[in-house]
Short mmCIF file of N, CA and C in Angstrom, two decimals:
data_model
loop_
_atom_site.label_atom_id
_atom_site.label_comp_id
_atom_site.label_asym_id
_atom_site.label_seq_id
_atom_site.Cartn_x
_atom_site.Cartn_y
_atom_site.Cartn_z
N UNK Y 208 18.05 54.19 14.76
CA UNK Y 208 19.50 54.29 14.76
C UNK Y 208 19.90 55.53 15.56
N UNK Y 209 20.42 55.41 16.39
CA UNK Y 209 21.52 56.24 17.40
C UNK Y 209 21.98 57.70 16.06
N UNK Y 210 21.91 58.61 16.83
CA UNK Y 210 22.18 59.95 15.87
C UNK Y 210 23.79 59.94 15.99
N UNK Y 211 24.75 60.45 14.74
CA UNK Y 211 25.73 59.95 14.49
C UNK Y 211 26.75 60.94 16.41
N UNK Y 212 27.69 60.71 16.29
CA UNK Y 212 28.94 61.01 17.22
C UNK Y 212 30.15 61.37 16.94
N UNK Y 213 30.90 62.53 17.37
CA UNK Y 213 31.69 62.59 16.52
C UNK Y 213 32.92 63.27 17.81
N UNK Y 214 34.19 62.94 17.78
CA UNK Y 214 34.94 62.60 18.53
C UNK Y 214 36.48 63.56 18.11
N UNK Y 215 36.42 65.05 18.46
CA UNK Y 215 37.76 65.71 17.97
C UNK Y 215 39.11 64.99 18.32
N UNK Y 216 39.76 64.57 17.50
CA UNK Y 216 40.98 64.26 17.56
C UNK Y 216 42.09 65.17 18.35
N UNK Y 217 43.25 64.75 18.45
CA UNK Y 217 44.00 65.48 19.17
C UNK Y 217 44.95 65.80 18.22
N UNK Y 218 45.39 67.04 17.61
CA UNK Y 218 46.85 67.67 16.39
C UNK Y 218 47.47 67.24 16.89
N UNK Y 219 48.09 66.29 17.87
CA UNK Y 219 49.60 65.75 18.37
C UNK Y 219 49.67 64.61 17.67
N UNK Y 220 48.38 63.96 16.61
CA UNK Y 220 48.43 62.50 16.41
C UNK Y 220 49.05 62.96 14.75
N UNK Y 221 49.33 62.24 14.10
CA UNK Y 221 49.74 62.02 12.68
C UNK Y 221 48.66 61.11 11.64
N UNK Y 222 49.00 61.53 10.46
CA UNK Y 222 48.11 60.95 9.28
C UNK Y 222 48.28 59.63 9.20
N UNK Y 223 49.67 58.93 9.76
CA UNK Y 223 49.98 58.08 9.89
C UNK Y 223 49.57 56.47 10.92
N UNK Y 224 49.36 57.98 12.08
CA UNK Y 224 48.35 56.67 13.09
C UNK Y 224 47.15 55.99 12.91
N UNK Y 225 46.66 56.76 11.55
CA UNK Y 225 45.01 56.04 10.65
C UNK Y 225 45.06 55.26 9.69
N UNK Y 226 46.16 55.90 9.16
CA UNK Y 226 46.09 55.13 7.72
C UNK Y 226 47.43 54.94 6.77
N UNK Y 227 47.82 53.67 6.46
CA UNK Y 227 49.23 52.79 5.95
C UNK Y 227 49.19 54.72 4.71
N UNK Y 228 49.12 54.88 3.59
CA UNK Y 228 49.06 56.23 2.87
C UNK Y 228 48.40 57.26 2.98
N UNK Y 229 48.85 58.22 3.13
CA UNK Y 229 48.05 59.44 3.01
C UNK Y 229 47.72 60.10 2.09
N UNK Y 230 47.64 59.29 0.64
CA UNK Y 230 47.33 60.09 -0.30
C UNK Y 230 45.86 58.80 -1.10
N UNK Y 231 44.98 59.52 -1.38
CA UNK Y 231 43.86 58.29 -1.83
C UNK Y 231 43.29 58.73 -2.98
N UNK Y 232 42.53 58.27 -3.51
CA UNK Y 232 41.91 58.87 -4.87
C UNK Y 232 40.27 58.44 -4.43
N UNK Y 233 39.51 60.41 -4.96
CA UNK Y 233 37.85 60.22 -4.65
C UNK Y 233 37.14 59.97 -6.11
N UNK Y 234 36.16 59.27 -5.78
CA UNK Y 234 35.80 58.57 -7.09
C UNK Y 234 34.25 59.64 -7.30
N UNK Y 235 33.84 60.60 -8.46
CA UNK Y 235 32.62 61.18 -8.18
C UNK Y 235 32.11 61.04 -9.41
N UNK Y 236 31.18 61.57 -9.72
CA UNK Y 236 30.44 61.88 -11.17
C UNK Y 236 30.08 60.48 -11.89
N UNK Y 237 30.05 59.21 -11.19
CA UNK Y 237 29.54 57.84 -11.24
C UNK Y 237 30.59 57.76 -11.88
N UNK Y 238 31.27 57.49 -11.44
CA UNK Y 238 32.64 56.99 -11.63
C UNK Y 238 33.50 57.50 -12.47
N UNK Y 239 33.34 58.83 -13.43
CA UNK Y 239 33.82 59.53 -14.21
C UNK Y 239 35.12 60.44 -14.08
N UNK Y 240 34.91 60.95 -12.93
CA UNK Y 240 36.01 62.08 -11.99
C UNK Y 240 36.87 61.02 -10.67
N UNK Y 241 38.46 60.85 -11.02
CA UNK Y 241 38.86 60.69 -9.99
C UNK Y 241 39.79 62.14 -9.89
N UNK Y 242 40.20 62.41 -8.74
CA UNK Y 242 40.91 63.51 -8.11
C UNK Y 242 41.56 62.74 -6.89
N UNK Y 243 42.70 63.14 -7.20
CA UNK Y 243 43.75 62.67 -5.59
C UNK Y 243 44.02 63.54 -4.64
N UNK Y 244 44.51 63.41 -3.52
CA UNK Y 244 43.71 63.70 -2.41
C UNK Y 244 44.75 63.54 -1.39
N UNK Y 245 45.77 64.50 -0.81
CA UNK Y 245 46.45 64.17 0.51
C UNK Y 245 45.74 64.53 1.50
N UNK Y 246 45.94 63.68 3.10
CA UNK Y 246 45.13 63.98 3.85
C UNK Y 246 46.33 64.62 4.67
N UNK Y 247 46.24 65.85 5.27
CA UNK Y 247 47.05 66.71 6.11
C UNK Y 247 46.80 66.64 7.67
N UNK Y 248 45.35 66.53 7.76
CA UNK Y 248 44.83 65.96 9.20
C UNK Y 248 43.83 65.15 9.47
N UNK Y 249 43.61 64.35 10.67
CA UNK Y 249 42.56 63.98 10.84
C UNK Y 249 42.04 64.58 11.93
N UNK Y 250 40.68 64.88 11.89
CA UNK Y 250 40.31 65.72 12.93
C UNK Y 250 39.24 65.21 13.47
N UNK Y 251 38.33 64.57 13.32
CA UNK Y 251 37.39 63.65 13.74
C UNK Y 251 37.12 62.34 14.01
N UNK Y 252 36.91 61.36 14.78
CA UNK Y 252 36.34 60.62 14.91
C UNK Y 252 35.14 60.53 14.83
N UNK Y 253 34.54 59.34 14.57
CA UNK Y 253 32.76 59.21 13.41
C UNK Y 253 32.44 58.04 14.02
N UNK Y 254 31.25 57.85 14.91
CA UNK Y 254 30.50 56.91 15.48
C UNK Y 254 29.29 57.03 15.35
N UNK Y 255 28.57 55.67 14.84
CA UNK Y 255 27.26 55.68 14.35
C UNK Y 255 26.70 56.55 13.21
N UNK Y 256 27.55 56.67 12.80
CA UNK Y 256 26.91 57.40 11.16
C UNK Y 256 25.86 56.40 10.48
N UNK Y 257 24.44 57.03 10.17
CA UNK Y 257 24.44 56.07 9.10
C UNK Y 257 24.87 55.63 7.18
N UNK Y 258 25.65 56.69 6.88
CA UNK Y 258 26.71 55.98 5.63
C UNK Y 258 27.54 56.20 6.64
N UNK Y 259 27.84 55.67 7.57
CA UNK Y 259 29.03 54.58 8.17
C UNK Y 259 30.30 55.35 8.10
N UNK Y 260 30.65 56.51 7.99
CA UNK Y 260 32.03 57.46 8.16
C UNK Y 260 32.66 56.99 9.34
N UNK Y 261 34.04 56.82 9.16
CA UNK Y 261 34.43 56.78 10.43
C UNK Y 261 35.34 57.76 10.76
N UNK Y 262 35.81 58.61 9.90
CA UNK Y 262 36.54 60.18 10.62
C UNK Y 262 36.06 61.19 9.56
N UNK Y 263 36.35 62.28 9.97
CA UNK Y 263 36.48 63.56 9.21
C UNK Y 263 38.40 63.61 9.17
N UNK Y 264 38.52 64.47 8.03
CA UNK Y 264 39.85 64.99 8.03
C UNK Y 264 39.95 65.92 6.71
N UNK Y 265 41.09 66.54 7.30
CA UNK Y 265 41.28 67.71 6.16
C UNK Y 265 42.57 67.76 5.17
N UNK Y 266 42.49 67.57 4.09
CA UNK Y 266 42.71 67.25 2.99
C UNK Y 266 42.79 68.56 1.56
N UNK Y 267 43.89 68.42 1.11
CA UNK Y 267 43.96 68.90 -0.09
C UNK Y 267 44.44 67.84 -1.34
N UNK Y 268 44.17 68.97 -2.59
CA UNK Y 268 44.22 68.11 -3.62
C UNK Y 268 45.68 68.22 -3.95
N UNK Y 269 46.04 66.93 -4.79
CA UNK Y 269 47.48 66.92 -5.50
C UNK Y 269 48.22 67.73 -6.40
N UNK Y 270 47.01 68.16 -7.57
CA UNK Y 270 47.43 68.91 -8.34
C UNK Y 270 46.87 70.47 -8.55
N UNK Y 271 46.18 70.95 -7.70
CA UNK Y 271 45.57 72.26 -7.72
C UNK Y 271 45.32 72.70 -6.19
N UNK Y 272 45.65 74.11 -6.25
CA UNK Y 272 45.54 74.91 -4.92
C UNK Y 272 43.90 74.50 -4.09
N UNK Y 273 43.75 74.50 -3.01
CA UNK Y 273 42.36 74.05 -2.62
C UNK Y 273 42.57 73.54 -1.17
N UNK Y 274 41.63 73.71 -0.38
CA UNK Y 274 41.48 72.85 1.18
C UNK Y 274 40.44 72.42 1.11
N UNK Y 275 39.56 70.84 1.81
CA UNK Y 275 38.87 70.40 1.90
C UNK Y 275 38.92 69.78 3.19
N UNK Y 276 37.63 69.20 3.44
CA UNK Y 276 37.24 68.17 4.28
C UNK Y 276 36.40 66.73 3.69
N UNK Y 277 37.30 65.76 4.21
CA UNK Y 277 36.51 64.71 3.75
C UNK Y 277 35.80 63.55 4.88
N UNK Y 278 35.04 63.07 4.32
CA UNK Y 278 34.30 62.15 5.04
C UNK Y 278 34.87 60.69 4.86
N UNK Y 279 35.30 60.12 5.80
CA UNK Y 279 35.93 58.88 4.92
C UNK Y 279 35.62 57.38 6.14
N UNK Y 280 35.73 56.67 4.97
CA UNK Y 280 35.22 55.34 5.69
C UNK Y 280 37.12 54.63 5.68
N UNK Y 281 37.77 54.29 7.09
CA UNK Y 281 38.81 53.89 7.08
C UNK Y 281 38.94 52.25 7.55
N UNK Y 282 39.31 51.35 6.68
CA UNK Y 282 39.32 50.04 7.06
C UNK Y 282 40.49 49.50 7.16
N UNK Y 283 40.78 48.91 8.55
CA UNK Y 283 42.68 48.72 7.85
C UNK Y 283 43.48 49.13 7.52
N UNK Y 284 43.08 50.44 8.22
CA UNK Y 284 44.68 51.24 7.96
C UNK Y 284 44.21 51.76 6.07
N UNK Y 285 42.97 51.49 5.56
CA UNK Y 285 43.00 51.92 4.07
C UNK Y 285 41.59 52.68 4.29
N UNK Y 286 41.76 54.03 2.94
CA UNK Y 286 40.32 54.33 2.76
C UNK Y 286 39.72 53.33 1.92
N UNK Y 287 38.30 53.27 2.43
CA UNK Y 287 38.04 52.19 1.58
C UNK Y 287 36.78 52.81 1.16
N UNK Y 288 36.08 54.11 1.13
CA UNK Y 288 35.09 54.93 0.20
C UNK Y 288 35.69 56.73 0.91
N UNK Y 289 35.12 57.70 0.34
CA UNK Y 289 35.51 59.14 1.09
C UNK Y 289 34.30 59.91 -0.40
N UNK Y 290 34.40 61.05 0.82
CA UNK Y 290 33.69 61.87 -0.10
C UNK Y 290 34.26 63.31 0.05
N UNK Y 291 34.50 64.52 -1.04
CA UNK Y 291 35.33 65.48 -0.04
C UNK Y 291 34.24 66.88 -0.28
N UNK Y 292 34.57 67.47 0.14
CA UNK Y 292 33.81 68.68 -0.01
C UNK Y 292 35.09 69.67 0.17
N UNK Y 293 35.55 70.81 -1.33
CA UNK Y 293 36.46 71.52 -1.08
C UNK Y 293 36.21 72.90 -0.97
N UNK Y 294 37.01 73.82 -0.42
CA UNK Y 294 36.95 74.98 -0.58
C UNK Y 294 37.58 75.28 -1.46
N UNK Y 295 37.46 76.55 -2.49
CA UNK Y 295 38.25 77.03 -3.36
C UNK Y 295 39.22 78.44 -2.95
N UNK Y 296 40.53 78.43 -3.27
CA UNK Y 296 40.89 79.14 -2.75
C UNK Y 296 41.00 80.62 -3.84
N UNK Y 297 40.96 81.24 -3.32
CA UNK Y 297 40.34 82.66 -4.48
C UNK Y 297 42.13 83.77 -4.05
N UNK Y 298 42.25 84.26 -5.14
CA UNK Y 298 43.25 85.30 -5.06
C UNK Y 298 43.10 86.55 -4.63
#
């Protein structure tokens, strides 16, 4: 398999040109933890991944201070799996 590719987006585009909502819910801890999730940018394009990502984008949570990046598989204008990895933001 081809080593993955990854394709910087341009900040002139919107959350909107990827995906019908910008807000999704990540499913973790086998299914135990959901956390919601606005996406603020997309910043990557994702070719040949093998778990199949097709952008990066950066994302915070709904109800608590925090920035992340997530990995997300986009089908149709929908996420249809993501994974996020956040930073915590410290005082």
């Amino acid at each position: 398999m081809p080593e993955p590719e990854f394709r910087i987006l341009s900040e002139l585009l919107s959350v909107e040109d990827f995906v019908d909502e910008p807000v999704f819910t990540d499913v973790t801890d086998h299914g135990e933890v959901y956390t919601r999730y606005r996406i603020t940018r997309f910043t990557h394009e994702v070719f040949h991944h093998p778990a199949q990502w097709t952008h990066l984008a950066n994302v915070t949570p709904e109800r608590s201070p925090g920035i992340g990046v997530a990995k997300l598989r986009v089908l149709d204008r929908s996420i249809d799996e993501s994974e996020v990895t956040l930073t915590q933001l410290n005082d």
